[in-house]
mmCIF file of C-alpha atoms and ligand atoms in Angstrom:
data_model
loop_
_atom_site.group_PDB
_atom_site.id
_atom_site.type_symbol
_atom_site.label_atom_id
_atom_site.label_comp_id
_atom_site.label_asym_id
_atom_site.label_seq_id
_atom_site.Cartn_x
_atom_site.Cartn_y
_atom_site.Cartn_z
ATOM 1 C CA UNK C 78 -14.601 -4.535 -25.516
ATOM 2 C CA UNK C 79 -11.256 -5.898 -24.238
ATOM 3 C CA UNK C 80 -11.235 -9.510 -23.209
ATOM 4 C CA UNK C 81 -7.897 -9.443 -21.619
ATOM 5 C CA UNK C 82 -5.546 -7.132 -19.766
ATOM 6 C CA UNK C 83 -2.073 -7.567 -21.760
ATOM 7 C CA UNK C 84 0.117 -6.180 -19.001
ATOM 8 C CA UNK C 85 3.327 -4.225 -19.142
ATOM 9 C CA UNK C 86 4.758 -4.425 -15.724
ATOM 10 C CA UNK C 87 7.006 -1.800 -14.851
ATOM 11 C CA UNK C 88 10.102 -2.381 -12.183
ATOM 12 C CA UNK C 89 10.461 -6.640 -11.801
ATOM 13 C CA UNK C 90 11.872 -5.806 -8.726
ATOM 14 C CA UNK C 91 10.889 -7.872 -4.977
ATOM 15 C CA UNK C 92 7.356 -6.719 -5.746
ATOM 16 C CA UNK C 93 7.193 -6.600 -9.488
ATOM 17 C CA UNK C 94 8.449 -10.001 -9.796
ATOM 18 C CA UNK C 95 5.812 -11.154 -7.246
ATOM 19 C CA UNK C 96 2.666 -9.588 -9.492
ATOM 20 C CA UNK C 97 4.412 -11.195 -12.788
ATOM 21 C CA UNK C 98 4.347 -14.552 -10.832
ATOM 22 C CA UNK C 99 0.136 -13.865 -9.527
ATOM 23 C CA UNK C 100 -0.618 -12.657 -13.254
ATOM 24 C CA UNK C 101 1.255 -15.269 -14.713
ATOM 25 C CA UNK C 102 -0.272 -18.336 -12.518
ATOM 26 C CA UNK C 103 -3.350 -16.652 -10.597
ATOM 27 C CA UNK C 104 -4.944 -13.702 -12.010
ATOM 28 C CA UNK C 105 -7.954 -14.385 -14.310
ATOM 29 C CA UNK C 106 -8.445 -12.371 -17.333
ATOM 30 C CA UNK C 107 -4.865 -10.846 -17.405
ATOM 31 C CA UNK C 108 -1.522 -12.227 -19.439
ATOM 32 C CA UNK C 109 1.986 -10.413 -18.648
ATOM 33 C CA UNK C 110 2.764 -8.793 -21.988
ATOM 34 C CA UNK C 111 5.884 -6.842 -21.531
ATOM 35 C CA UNK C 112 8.125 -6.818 -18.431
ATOM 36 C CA UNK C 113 10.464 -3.560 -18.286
ATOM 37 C CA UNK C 114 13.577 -3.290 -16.267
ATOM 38 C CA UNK C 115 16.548 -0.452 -16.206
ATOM 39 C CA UNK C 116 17.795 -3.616 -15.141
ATOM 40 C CA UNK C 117 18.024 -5.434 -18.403
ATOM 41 C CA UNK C 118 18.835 -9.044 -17.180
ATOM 42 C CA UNK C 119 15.993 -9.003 -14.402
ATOM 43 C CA UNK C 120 13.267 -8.184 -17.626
ATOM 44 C CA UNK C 121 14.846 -11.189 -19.229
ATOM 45 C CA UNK C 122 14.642 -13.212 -15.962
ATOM 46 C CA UNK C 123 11.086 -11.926 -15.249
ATOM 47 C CA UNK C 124 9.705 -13.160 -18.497
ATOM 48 C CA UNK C 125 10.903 -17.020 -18.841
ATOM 49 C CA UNK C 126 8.297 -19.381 -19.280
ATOM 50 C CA UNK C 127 5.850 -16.620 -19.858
ATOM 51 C CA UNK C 128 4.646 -17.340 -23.608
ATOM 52 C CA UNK C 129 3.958 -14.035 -25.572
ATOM 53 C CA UNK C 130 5.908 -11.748 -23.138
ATOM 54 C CA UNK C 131 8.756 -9.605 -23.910
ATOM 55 C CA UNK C 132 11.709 -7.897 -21.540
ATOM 56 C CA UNK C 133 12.368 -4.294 -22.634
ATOM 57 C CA UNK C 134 14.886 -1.804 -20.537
ATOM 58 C CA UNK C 135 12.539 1.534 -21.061
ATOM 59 C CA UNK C 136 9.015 2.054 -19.909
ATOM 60 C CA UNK C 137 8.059 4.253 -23.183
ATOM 61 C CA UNK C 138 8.813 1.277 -24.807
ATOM 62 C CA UNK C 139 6.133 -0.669 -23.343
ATOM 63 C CA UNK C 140 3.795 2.446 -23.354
ATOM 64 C CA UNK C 141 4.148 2.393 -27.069
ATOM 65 C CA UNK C 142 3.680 -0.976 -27.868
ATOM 66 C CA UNK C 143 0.127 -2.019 -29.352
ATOM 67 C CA UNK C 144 0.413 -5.174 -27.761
ATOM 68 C CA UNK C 145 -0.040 -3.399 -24.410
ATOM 69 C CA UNK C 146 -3.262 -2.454 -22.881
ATOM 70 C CA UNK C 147 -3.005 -1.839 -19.239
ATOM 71 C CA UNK C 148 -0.066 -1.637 -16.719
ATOM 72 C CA UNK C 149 1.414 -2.040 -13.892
ATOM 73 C CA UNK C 150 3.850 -0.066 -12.286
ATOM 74 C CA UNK C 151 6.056 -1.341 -8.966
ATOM 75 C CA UNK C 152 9.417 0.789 -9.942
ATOM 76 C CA UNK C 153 10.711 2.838 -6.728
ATOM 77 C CA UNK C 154 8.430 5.603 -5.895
ATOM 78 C CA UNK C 155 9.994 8.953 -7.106
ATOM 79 C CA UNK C 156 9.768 7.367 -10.705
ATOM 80 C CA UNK C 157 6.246 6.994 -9.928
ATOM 81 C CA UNK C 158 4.729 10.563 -11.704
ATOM 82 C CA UNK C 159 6.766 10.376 -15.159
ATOM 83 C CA UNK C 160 5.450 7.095 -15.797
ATOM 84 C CA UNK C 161 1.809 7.452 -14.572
ATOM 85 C CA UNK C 162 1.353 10.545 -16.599
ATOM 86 C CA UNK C 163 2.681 8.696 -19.589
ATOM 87 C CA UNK C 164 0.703 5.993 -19.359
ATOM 88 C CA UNK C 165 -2.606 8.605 -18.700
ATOM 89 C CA UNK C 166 -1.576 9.804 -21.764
ATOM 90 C CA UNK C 167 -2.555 7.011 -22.714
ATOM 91 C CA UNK C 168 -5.591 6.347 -21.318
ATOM 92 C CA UNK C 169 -5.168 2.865 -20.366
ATOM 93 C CA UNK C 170 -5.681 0.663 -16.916
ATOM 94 C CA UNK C 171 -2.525 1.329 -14.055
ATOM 95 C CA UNK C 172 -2.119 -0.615 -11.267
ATOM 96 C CA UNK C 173 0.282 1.504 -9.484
ATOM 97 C CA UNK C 174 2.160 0.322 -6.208
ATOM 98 C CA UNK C 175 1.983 2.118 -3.138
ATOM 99 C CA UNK C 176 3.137 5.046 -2.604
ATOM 100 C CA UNK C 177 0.779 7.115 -5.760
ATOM 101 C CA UNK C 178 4.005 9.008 -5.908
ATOM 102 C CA UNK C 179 6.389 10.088 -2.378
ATOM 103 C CA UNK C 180 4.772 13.888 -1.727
ATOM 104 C CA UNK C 181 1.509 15.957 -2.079
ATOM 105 C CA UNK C 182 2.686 17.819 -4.580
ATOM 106 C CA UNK C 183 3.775 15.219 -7.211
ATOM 107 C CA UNK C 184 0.391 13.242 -5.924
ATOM 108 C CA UNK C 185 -1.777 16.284 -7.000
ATOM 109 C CA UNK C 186 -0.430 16.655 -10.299
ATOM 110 C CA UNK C 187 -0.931 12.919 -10.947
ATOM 111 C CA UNK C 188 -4.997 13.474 -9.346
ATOM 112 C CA UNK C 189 -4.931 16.877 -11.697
ATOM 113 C CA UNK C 190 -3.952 14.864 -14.765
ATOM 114 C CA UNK C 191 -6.927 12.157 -13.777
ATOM 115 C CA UNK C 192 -9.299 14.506 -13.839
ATOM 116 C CA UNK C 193 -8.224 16.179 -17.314
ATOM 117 C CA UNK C 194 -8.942 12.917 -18.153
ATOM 118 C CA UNK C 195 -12.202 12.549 -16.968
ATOM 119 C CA UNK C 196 -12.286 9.125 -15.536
ATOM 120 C CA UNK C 197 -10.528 7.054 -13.045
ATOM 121 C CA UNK C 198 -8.014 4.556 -14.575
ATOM 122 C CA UNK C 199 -5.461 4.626 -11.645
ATOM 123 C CA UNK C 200 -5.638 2.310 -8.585
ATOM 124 C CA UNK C 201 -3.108 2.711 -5.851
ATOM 125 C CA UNK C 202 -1.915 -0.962 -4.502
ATOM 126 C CA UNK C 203 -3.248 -0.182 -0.524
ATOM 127 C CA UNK C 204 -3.453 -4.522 -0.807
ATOM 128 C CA UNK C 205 -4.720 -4.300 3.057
ATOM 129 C CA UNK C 206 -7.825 -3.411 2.101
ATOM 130 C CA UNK C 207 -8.026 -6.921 0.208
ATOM 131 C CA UNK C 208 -7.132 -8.921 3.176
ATOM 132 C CA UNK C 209 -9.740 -10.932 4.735
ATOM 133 C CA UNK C 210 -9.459 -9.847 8.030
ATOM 134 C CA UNK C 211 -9.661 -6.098 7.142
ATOM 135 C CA UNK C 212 -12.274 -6.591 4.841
ATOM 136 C CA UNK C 213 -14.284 -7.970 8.205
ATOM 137 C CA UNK C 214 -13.608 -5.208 10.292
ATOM 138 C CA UNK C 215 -14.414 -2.720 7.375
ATOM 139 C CA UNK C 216 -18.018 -4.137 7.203
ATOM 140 C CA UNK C 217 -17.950 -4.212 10.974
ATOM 141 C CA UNK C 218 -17.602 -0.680 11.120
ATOM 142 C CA UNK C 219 -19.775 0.189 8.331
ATOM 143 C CA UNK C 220 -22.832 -1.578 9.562
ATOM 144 C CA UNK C 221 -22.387 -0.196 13.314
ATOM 145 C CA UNK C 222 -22.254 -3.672 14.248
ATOM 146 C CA UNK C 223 -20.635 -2.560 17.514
ATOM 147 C CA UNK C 224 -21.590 0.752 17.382
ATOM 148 C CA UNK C 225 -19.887 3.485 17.291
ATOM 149 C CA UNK C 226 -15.813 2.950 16.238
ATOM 150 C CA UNK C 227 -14.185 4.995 19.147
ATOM 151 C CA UNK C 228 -10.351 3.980 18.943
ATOM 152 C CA UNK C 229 -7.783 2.318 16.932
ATOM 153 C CA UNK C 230 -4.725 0.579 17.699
ATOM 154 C CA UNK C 231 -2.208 -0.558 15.456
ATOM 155 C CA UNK C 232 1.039 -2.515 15.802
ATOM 156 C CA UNK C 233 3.384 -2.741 12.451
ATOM 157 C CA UNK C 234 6.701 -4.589 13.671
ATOM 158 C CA UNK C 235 9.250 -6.118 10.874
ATOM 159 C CA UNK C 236 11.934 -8.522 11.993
ATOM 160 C CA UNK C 237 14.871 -5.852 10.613
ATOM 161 C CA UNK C 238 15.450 -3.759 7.844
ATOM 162 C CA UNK C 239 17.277 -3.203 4.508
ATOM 163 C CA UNK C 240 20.447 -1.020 4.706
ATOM 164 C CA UNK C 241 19.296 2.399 4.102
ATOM 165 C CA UNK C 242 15.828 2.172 5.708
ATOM 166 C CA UNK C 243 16.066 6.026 6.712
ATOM 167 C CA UNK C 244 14.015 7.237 9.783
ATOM 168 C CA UNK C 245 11.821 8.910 7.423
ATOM 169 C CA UNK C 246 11.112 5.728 5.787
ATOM 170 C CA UNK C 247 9.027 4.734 8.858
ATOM 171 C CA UNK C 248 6.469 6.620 7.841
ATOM 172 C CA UNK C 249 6.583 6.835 4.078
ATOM 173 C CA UNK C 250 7.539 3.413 3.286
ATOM 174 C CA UNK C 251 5.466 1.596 6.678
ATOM 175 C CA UNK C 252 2.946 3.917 8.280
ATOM 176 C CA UNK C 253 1.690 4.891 5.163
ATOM 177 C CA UNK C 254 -0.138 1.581 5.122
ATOM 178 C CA UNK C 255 -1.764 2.531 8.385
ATOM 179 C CA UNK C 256 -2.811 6.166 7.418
ATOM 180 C CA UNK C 257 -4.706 4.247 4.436
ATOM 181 C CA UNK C 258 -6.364 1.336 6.627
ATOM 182 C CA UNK C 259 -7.135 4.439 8.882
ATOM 183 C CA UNK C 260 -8.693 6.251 5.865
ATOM 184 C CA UNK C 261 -10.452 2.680 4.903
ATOM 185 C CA UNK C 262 -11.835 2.021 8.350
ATOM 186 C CA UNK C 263 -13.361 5.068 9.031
ATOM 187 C CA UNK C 264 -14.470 6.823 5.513
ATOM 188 C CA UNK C 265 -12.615 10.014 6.791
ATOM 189 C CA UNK C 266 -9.590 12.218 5.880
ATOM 190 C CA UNK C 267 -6.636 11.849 8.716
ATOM 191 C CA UNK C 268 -6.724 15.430 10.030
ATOM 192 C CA UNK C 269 -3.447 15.346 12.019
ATOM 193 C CA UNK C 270 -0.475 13.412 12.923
ATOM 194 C CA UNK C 271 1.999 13.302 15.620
ATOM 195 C CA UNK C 272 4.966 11.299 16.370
ATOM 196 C CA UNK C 273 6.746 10.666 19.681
ATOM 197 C CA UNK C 274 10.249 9.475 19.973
ATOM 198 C CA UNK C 275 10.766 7.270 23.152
ATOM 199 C CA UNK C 276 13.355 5.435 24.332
ATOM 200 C CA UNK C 277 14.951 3.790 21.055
ATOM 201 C CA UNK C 278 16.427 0.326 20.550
ATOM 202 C CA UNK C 279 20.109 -0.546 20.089
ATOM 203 C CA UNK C 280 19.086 -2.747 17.184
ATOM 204 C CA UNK C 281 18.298 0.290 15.226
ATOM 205 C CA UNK C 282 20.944 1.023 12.450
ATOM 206 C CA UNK C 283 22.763 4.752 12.566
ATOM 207 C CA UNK C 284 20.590 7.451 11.850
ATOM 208 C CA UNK C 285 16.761 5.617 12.615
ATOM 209 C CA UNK C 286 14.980 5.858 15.642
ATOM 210 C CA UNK C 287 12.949 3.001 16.164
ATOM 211 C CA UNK C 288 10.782 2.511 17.888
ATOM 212 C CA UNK C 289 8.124 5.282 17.175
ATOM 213 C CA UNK C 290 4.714 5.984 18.358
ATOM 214 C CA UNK C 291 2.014 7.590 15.909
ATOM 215 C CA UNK C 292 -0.828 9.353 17.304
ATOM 216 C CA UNK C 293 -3.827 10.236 14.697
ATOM 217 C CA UNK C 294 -7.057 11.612 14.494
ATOM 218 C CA UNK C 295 -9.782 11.286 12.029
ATOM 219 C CA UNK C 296 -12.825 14.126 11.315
ATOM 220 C CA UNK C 297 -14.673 13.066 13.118
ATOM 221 C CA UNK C 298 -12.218 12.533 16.703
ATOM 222 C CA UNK C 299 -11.645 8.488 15.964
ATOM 223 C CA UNK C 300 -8.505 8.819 17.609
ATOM 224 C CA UNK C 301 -5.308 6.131 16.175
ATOM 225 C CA UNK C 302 -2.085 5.103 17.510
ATOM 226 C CA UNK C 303 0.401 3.133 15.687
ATOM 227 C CA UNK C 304 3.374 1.236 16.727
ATOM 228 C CA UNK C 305 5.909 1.137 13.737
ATOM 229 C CA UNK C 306 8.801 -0.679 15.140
ATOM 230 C CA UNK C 307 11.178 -2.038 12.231
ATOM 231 C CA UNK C 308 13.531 -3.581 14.166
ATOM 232 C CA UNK C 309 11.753 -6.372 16.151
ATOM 233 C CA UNK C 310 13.508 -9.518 15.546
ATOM 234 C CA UNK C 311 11.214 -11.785 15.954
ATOM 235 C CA UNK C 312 9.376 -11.945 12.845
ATOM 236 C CA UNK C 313 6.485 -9.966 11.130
ATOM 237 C CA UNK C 314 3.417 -8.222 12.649
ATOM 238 C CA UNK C 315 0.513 -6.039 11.298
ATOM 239 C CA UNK C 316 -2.001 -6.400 13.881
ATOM 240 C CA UNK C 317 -4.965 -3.903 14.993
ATOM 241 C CA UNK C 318 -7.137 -3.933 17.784
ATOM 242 C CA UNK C 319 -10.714 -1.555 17.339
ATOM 243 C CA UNK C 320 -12.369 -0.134 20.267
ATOM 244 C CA UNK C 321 -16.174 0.316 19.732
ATOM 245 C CA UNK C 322 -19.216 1.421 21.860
ATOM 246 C CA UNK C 323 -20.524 -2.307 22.823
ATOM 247 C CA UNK C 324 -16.957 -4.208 22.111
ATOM 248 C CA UNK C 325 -13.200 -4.786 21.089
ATOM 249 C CA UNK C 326 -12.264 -6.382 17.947
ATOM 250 C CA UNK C 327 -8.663 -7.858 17.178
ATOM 251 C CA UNK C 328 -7.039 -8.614 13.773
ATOM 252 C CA UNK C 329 -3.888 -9.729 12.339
ATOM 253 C CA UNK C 330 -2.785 -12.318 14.975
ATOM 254 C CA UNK C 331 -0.665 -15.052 13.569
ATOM 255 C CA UNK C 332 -3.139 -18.062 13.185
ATOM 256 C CA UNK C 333 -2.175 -21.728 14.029
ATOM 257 C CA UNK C 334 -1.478 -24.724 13.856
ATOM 258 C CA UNK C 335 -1.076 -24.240 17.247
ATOM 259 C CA UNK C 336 1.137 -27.287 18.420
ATOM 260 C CA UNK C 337 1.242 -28.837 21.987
ATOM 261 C CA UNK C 338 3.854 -31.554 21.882
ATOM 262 C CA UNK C 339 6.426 -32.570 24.573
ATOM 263 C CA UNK C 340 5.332 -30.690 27.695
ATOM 264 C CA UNK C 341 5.459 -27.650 24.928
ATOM 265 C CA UNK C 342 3.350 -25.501 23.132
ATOM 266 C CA UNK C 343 3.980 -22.567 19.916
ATOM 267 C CA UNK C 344 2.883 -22.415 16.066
ATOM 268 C CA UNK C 345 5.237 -20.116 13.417
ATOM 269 C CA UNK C 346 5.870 -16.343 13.201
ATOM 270 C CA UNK C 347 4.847 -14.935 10.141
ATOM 271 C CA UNK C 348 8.168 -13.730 8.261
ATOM 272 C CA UNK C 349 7.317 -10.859 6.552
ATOM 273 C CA UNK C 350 5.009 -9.179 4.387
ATOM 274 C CA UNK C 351 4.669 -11.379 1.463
ATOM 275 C CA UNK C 352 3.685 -14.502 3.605
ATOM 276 C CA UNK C 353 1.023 -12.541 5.911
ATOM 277 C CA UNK C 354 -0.589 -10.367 2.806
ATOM 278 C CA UNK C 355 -0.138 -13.049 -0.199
ATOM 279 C CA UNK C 356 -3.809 -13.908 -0.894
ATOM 280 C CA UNK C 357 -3.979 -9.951 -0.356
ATOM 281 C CA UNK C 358 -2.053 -9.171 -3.537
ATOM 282 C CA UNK C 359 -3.709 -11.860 -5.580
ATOM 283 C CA UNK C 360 -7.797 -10.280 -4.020
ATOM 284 C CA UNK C 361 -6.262 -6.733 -5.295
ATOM 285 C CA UNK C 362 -4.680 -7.650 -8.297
ATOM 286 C CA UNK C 363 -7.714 -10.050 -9.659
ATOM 287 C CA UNK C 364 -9.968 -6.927 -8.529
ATOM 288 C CA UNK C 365 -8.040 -4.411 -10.635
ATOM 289 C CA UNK C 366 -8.571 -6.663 -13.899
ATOM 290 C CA UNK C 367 -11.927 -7.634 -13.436
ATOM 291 C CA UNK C 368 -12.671 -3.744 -12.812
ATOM 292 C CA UNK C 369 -10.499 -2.714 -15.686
ATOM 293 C CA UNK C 370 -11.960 -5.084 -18.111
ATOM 294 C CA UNK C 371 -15.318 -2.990 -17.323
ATOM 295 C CA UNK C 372 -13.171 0.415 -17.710
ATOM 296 C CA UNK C 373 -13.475 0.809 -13.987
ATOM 297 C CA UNK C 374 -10.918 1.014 -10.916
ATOM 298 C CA UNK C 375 -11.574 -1.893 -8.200
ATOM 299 C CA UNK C 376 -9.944 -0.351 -5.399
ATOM 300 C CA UNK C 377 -8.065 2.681 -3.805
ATOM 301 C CA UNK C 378 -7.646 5.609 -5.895
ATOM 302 C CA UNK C 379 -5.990 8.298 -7.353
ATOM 303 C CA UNK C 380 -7.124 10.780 -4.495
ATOM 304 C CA UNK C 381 -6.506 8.113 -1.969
ATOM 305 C CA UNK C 382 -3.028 8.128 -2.794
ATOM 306 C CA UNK C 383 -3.142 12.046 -2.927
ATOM 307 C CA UNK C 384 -4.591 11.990 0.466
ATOM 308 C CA UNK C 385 -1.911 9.535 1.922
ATOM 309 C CA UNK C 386 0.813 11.712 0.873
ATOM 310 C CA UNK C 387 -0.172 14.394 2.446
ATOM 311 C CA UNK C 388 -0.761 12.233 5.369
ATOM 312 C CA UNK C 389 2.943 10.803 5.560
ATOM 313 C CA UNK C 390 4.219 15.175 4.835
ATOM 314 C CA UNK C 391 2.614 16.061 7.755
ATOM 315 C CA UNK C 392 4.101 12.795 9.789
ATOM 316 C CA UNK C 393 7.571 13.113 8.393
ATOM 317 C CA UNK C 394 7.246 17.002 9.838
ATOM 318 C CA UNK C 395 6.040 15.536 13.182
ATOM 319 C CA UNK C 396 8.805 13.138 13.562
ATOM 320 C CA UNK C 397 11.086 16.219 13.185
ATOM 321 C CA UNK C 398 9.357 18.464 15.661
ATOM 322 C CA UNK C 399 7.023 17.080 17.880
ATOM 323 C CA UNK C 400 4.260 18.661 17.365
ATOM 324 C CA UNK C 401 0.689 17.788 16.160
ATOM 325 C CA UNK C 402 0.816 18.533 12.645
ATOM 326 C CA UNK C 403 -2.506 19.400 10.672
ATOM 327 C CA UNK C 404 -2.464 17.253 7.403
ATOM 328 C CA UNK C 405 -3.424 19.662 4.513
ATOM 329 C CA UNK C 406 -5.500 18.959 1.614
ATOM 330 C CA UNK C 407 -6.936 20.451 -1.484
ATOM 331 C CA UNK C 408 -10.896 20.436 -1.891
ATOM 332 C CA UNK C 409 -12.046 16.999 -3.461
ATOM 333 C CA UNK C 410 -12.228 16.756 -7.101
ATOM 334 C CA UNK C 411 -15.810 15.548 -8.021
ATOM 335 C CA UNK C 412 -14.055 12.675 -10.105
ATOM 336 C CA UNK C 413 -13.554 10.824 -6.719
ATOM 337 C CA UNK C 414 -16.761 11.277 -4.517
HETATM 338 N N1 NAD I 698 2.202 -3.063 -1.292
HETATM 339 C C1 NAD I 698 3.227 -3.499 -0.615
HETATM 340 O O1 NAD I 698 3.076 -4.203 0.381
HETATM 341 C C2 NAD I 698 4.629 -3.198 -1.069
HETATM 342 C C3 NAD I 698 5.707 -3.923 -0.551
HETATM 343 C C4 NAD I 698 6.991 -3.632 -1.034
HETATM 344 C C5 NAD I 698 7.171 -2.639 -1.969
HETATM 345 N N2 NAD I 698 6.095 -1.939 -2.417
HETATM 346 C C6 NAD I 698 6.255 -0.868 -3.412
HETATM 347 O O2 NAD I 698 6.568 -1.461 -4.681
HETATM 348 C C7 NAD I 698 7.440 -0.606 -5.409
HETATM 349 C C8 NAD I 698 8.698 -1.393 -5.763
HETATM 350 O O3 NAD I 698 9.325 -1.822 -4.570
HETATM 351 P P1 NAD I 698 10.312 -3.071 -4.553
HETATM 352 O O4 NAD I 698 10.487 -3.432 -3.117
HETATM 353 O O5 NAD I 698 9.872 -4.084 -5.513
HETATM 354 O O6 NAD I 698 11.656 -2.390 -5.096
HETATM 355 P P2 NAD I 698 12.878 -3.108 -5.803
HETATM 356 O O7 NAD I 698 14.025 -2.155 -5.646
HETATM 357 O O8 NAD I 698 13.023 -4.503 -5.358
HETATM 358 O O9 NAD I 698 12.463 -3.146 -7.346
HETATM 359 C C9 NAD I 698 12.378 -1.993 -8.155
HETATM 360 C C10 NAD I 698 12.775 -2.392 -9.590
HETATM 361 O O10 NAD I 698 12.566 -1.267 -10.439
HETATM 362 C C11 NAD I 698 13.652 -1.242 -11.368
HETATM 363 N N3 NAD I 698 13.767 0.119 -11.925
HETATM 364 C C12 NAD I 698 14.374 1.197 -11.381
HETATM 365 N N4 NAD I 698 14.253 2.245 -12.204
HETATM 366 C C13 NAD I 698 13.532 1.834 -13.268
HETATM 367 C C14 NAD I 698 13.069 2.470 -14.447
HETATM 368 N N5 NAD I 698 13.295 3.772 -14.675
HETATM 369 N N6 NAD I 698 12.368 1.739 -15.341
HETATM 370 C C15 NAD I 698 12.143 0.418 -15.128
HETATM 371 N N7 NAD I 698 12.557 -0.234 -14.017
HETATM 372 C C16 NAD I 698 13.242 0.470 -13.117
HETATM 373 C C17 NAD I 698 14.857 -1.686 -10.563
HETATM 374 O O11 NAD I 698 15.928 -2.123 -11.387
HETATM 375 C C18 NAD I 698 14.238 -2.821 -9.723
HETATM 376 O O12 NAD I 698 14.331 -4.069 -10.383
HETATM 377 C C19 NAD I 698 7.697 0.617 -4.528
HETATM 378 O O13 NAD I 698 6.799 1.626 -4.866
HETATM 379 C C20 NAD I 698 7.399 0.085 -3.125
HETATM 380 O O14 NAD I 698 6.985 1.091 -2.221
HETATM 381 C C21 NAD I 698 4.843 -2.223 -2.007
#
């Protein structure tokens, strides 16, 4: 049985580079093999001070190499399905960031090739789920602490964004975080999606209308909204608030120190996503080696990132038209209940 996950990391990009750094330092069981970049000098970068690891410029390379056993893929999205099916070819552990791959239809194929396979090796990097505070209102929910769950509301404001954040990158890039928490908190499928375009701020570049208002609802009528405003300025905030039968519960406020000095009082913003999900990444990442060193997945799946796609289609179509759109998906393989 494998001791050790030697990982080829894929993309050592904003969020590559970060799970090099957690493998590297934090991760238990796991050493950074191979770091691959189309971007030669960032592999090179990537690796120093990593004894044993290598910087290659092409993913088959690292797919091919016996020293690799399991990786982990944080390239752009729509590269996403050439390199998971390779690396199910080859029947190894894949850590693969979010999104599974941008559309339902790319996202199938991935879930059909899974299931050719016969067992799960992908896990889709959802890291919310491995924050502490969701984890808490997960088992909240599940144990009817509160009763019934009844609503959900969710704010997701970033101080600004990169150049080319298109308006459909609201959903596919940001919301899609929400329609998995959604997924998370209640154990259902998101059965449709609307999106209503108010009154938009001037801090919004060409092109994006921000801010946007997401209405959901779950199987079985949890009804969702969520905030996604990109442009906010003042820092970083994933927040939700959870309406139940017998009481309210609130996550994702910025915790202290609080300060009261000089007739004044305030604490620090969080300033983006890396600072308020960091011991996240390292929960998620240290669960996906632990579970692969058993031949397991330890966290969201294959159909979860199926399932989320088809979620951010059906919003992408409601930010065009209005409308409440009826998210569409195939029957369930067995692989995944
Ligand atoms: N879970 C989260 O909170 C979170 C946050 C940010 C990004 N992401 C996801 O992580 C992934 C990477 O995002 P990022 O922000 O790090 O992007 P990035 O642009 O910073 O990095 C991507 C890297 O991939 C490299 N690359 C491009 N094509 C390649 C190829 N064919 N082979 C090898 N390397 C290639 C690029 O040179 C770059 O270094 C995306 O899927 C994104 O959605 C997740």
């Amino acid at each position: 049985m494998t001791k050790t996950l030697r990982v080829a990391v894929i993309g050592a990009g904003r969020m590559g580079a970060d799970h090099i750094q957690r493998l590297n330092t934090r991760i238990h069981g796991a050493e950074v093999a191979a770091v691959v970049d189309v971007d030669f000098s960032r592999a090179q970068a990537a690796i120093e001070g990593i004894p044993g690891a290598v910087a290659l410029a092409d993913a088959d390379e690292a797919l091919n190499n016996g020293d690799v056993n399991a990786v982990l893929v944080a390239t752009p999205g729509f590269l996403h399905e050439d390199i998971l099916l390779r690396a199910l070819a080859r029947d190894i552990p894949i850590l693969c960031e979010k999104p599974l791959t941008p559309d339902a239809e790319t996202a199938w194929r991935v879930v059909q090739a899974e299931q050719t396979l016969g067992h799960q090796r992908i896990q889709v990097g959802f890291m919310r789920r491995f924050d502490a505070e969701y984890a808490a209102l997960g088992k909240i929910i599940r144990d009817s602490e509160l009763g019934e769950l009844l609503m959900l509301h969710h704010q997701h404001r970033n101080p600004t964004t990169p150049a080319g954040f298109t308006n459909e990158m609201l959903i596919n890039d940001s919301v899609v975080h929400e329609f998995d928490a959604i997924r998370y908190f209640t154990g259902e499928e998101i059965t449709s999606v609307q999106v209503r375009l108010g009154k938009a701020t001037r801090n919004a570049p060409g092109g994006q209308h921000d801010p946007q208002h997401v209405l959901i609802e779950t199987e079985s009528g949890v009804l969702a909204d969520v905030e996604i405003y990109v442009n906010a300025r003042f820092g970083y905030e994933v927040a939700t608030q959870a309406s139940f039968e017998d009481g309210i519960v609130s996550i994702g406020g910025d915790n202290g120190p609080f300060t009261r000095s000089n007739g004044r009082w305030g604490g620090t913003v969080t300033p983006g996503f890396e600072e308020r999900f960091g011991a996240a990444y390292d929960v998620e990442i240290q669960s996906w080696v632990d579970a692969a060193l058993r031949g397991e997945i330890g966290g969201p799946t294959a159909w979860d990132g199926y399932a989320t796609a088809a979620c951010c289609e059906a919003g992408v179509e409601a930010q065009k038209n209005g409308k409440k759109v009826a998210v569409k998906l195939n029957a369930k393989p067995d692989l995944y209940r």
